Coordinates of C-alpha atoms in Angstrom, one line a residue:
Chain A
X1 CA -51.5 83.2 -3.1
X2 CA -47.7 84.1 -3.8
X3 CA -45.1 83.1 -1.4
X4 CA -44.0 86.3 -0.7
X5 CA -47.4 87.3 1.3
X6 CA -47.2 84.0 3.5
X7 CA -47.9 85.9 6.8
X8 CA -44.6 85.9 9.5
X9 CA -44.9 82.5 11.8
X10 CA -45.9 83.9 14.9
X11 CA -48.8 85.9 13.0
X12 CA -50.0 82.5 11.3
X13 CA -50.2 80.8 14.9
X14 CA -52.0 83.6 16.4
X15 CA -54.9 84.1 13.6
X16 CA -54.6 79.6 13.9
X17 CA -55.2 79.9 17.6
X18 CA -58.2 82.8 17.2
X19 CA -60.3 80.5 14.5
X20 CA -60.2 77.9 17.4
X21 CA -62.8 80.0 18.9
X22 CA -66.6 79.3 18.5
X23 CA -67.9 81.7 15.7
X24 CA -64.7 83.1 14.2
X25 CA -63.9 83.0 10.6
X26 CA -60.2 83.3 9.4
X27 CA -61.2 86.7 8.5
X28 CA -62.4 87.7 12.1
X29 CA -59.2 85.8 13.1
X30 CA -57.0 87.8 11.2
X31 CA -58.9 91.1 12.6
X32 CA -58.5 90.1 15.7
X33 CA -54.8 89.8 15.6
X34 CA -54.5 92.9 13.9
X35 CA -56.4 94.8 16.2
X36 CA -54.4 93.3 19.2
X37 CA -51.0 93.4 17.9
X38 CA -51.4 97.1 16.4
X39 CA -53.8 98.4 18.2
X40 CA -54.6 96.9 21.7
X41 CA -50.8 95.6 22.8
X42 CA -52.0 96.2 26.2
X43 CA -55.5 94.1 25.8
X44 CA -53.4 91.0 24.1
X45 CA -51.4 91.6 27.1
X46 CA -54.4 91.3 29.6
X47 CA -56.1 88.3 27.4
X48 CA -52.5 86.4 27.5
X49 CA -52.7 87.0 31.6
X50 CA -56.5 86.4 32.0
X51 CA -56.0 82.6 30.2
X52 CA -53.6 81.7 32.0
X53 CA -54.8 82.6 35.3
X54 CA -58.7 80.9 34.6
X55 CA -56.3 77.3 32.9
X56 CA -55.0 77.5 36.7
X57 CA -57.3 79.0 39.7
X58 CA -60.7 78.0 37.9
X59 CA -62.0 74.3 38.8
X60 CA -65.4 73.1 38.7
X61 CA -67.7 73.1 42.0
X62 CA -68.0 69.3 43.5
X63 CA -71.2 69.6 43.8
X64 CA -72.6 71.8 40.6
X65 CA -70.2 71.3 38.3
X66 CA -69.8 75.6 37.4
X67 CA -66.6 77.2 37.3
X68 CA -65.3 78.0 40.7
X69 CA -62.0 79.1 42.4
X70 CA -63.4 77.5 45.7
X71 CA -63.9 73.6 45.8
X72 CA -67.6 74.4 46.9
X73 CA -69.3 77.5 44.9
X74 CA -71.1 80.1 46.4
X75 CA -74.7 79.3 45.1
X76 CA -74.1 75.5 46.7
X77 CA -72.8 76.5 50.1
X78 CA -75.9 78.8 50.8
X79 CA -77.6 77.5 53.6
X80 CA -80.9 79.6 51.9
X81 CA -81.0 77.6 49.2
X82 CA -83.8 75.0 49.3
X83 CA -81.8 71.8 49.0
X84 CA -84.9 69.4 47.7
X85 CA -84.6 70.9 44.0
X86 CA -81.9 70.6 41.9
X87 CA -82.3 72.5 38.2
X88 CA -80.1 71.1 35.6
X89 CA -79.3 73.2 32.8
X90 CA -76.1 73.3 30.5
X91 CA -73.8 76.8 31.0
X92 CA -73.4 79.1 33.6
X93 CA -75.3 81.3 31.1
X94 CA -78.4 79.7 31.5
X95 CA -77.9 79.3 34.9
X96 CA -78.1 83.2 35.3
X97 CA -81.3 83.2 33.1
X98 CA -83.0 81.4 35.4
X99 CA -81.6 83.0 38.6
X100 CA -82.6 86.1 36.9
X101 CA -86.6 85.3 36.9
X102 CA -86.2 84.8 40.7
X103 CA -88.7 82.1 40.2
X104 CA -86.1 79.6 42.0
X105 CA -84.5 79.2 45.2
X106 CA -83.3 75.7 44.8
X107 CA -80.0 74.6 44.0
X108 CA -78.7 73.7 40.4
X109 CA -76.0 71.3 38.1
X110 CA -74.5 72.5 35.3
X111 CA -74.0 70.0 32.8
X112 CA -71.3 72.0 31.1
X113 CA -72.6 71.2 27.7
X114 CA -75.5 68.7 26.1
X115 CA -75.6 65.1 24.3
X116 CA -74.8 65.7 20.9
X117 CA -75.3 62.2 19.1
X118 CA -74.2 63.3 15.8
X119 CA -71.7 65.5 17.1
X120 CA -70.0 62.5 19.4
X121 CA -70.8 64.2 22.9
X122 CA -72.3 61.3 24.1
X123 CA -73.0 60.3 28.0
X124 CA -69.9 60.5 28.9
X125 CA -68.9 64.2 27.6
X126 CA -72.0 65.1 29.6
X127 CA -70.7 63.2 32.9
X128 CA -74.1 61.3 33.5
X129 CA -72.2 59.4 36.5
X130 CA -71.7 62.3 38.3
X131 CA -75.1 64.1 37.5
X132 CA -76.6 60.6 39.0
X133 CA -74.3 60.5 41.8
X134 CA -74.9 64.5 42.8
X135 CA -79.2 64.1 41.9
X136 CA -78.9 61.1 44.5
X137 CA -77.4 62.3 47.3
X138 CA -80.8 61.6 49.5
X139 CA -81.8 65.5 50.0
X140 CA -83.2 66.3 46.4
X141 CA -86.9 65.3 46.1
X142 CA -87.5 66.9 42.8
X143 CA -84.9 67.6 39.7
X144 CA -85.9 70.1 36.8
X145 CA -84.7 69.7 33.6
X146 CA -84.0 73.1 31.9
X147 CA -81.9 72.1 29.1
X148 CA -82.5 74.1 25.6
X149 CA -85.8 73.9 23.7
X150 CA -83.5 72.2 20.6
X151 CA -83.4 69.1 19.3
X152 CA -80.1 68.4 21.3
X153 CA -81.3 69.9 24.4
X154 CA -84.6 68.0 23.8
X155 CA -82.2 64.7 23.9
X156 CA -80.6 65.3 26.4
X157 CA -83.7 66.3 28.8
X158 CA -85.3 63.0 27.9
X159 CA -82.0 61.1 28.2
X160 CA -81.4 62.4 32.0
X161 CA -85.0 62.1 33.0
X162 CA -85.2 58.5 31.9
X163 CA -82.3 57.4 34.1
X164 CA -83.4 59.8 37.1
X165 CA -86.8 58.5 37.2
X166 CA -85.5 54.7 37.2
X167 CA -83.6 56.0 40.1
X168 CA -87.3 57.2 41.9
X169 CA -87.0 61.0 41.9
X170 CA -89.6 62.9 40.8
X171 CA -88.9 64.9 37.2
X172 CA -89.8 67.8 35.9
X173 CA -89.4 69.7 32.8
X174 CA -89.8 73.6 32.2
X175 CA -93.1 74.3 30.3
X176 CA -93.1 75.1 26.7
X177 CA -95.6 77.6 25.5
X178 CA -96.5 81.0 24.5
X179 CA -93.4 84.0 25.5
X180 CA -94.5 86.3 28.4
X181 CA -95.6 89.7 26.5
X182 CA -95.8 88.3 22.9
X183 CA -98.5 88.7 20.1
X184 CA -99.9 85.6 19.1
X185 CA -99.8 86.5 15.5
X186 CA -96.5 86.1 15.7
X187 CA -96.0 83.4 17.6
X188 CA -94.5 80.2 15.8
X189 CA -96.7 77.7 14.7
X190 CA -94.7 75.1 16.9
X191 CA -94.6 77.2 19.9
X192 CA -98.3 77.4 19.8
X193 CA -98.6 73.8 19.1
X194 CA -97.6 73.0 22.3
X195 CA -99.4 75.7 24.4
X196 CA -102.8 74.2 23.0
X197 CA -101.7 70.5 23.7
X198 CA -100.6 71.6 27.6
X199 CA -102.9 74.5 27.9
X200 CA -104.2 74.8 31.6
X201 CA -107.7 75.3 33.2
Chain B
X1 CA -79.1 89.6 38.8
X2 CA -78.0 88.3 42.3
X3 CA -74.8 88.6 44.2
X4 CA -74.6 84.5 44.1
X5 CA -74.4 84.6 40.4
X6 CA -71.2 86.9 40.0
X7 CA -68.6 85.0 38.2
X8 CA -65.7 83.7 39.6
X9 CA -62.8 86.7 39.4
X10 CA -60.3 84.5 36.8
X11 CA -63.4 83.7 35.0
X12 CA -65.0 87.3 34.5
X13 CA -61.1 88.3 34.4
X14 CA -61.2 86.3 31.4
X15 CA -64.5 87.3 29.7
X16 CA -63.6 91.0 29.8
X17 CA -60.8 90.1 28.0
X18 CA -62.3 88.8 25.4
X19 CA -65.3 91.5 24.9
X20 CA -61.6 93.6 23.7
X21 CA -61.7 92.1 21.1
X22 CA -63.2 93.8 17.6
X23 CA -66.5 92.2 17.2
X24 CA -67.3 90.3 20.2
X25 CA -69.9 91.2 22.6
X26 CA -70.6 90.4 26.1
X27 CA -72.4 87.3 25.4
X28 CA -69.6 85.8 22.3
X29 CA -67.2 86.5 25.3
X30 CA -68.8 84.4 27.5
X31 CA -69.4 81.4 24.8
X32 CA -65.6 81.9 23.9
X33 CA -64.5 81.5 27.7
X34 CA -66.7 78.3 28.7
X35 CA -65.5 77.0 25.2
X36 CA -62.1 77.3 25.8
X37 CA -61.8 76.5 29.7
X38 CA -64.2 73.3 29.3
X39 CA -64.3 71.8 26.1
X40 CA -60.8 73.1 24.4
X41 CA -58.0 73.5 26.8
X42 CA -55.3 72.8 24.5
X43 CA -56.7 75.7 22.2
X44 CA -56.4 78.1 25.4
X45 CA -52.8 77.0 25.6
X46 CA -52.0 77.7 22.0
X47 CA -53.6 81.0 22.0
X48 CA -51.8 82.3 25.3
X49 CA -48.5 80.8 23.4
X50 CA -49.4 82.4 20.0
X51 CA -50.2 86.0 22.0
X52 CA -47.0 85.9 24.0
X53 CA -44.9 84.6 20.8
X54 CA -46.5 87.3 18.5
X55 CA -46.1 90.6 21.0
X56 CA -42.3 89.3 21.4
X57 CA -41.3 88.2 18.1
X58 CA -43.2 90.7 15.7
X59 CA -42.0 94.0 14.6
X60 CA -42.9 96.2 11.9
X61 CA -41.1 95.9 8.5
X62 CA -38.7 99.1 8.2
X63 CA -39.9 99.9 5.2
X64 CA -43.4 98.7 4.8
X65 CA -44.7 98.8 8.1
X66 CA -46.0 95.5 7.8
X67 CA -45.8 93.1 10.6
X68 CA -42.4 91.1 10.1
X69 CA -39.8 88.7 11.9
X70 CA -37.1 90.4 10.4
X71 CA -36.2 94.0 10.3
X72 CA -37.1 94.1 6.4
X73 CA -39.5 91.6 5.1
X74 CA -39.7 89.4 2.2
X75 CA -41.7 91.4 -0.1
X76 CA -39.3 94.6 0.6
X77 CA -36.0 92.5 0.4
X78 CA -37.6 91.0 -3.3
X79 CA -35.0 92.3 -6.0
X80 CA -37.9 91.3 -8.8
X81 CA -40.1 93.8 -7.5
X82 CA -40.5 97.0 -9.1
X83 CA -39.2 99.3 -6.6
X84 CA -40.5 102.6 -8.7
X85 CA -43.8 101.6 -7.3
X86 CA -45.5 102.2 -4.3
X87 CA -49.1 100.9 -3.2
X88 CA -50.6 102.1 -0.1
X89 CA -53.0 100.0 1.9
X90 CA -54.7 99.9 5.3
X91 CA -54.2 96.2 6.2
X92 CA -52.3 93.4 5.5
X93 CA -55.5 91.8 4.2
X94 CA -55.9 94.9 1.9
X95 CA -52.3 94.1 0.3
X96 CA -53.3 90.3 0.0
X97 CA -56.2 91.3 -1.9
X98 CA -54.0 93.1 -4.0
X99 CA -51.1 90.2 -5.0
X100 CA -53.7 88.1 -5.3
X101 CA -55.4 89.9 -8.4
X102 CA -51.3 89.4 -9.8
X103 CA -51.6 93.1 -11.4
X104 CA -49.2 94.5 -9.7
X105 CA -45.5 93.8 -9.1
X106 CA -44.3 97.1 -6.9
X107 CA -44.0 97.8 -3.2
X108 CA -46.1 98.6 -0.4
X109 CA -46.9 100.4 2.0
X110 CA -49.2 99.1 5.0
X111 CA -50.6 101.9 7.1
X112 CA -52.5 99.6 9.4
X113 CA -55.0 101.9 10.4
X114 CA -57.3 104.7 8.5
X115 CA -57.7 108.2 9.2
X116 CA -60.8 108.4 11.3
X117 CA -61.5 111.7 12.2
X118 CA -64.6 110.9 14.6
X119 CA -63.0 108.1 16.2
X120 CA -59.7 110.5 17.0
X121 CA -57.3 108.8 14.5
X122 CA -55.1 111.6 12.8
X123 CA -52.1 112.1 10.9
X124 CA -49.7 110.2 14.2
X125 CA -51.8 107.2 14.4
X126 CA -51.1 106.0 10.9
X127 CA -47.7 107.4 10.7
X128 CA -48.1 110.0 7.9
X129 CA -44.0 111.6 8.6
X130 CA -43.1 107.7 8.0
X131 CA -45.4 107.5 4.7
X132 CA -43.6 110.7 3.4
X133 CA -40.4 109.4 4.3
X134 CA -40.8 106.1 2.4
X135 CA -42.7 107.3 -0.4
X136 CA -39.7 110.1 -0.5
X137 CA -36.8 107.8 -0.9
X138 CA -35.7 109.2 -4.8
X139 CA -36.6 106.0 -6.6
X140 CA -40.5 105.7 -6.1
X141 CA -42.1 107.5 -8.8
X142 CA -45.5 106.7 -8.7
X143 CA -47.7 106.1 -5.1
X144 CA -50.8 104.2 -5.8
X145 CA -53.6 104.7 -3.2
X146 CA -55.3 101.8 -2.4
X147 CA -57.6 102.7 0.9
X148 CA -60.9 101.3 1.3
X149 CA -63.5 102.9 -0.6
X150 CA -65.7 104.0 2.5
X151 CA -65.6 107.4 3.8
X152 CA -62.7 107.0 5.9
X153 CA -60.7 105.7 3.2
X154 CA -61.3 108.2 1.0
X155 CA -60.2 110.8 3.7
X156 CA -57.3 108.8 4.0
X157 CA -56.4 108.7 0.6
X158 CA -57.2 112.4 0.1
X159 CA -54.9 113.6 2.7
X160 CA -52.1 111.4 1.6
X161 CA -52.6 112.2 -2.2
X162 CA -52.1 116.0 -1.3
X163 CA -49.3 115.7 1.0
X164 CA -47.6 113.1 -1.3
X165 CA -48.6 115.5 -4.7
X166 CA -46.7 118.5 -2.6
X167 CA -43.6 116.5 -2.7
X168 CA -43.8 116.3 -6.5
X169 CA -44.7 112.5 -6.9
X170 CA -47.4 110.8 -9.0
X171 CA -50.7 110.0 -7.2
X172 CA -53.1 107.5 -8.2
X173 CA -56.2 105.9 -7.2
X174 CA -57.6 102.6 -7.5
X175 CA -60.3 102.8 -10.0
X176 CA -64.0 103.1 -9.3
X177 CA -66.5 101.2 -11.2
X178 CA -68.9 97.7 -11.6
X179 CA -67.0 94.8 -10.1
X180 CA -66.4 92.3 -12.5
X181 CA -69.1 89.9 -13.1
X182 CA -71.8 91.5 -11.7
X183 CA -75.4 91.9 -13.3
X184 CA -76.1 96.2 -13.9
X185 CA -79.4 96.1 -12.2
X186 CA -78.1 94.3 -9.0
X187 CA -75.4 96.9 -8.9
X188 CA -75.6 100.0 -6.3
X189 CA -76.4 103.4 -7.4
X190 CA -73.6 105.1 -6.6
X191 CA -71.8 102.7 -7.9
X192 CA -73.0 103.3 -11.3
X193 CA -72.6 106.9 -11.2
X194 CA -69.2 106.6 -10.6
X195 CA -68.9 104.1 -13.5
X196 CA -70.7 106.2 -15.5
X197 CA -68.4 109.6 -14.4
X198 CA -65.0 107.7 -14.9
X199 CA -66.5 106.4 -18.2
X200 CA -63.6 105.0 -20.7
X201 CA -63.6 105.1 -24.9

């Protein structure tokens, strides 16, 4: 491309600091910039604001892990919550999924992410010390797994409940099968796989 | 969803502003914000940087309207170009595109923005008194209309061409036709019609 159209410095480090987010493109970069600088000087404004206040007043709960402003969350300082089960899943996001059924009243650790052996998050990324430490504090009885149905979140299920169990706690996983309210014609073959092998009387 | 599960302020703070920008939903936002606050810190320090360094140091060209350090950018201030010439885009992206295909050695003009007449953008968002002016300046002869070839496009380029014609300069259009190197049958309809309409000898 000719010299001429290099784009002005601080336009090249903004649409460099947008492709640093998951799932944009240099063209979705360069969009985005556009649409904030031209368009919504007010919203780059607010973005600029909301970053730096989350870098500074967000830390993670000391005992699950999630984003907090408070040392303790919410979830783990209810005295309603049963404190024998402890669900471990990986993002706030799931975290609401499951909170969401209202199938659970126990409490939860957020892992904050998932082993990734060919992406180098290995045990240590995933902070298998402090999921150990927090799993073993005398009160939890049973830990769930609810990590993602992937290969990585497969990995990292069987990685934690390998190294719980040795520790004595009872382990359980959430059970794979057939969706609530689908057809099974269009079910995948996998999915039905496993609701035959684990099908129940 | 339960009241536990409400995000932290800073971190719903943070989400909303993300869901501002073009193309990111709800649940992109929410990827983005865990991705930067947890796994890329550094990357939510640049971007806050980049933000604050672009809304400070950027202005718009004074005679292009492009984003620019200086008052008059590069491409304006270039003595080689051929100042009888004047190409009108949306975007910078649309006037990349355009040096890129190394056909054309005039100025521009970068709207940044379309007429949209459902979405409320008239004749003030894109600066049509500013077009006139520039296009007006007693050496352009010829304005070349390069808007996107979508329906807002066209009604931008309409608009312009008969404002710009009742000031007694040449208008052009991009041509319409088959893009280079594709197959006639994979090619859309309308496409071909136009081809076929704006046939040459």
């Amino acid at each position: 491309m000719d010299q001429e159209l290099a784009d002005p410095a601080p336009l090249a480090a903004l649409i460099g600091a947008l492709r640093r987010l998951p799932g944009v493109g240099v063209k979705s970069a360069r969009r985005m910039a556009y649409h904030l600088l031209q368009h919504d000087q007010p919203g780059a404004i607010a973005l600029t604001q909301a970053l730096a206040q989350a870098l500074t007043e967000l830390r993670h709960c000391e005992r699950c892990n999630t984003f907090s402003v408070e040392p303790i969350c919410a979830l783990c300082a209810d005295p309603r919550r049963d404190a024998t089960q402890l669900c471990i899943v990986e993002t706030p996001a799931d975290q609401n999924v499951i909170e969401a059924s209202h199938g659970y009243r126990g409490l939860y650790y957020i892992l904050m992410g998932r082993l990734s052996p060919l992406g180098g998050a290995g045990a240590e990324e995933i902070g298998l010390a402090r999921v150990l430490e927090r799993a073993a504090d005398g009160v939890v009885r049973e830990v769930i797994l609810a990590t993602s149905f992937t290969a990585e979140g497969d990995v990292t299920a069987h990685y934690l409940g390998d190294a719980l169990r040795a520790r004595g706690l009872t382990v359980t996983r959430l059970a794979r099968g057939v969706p609530a309210g689908s057809e099974l014609e269009y079910v995948d073959a996998g999915t039905v796989a496993w609701a035959l092998a684990e099908r129940r009387s």
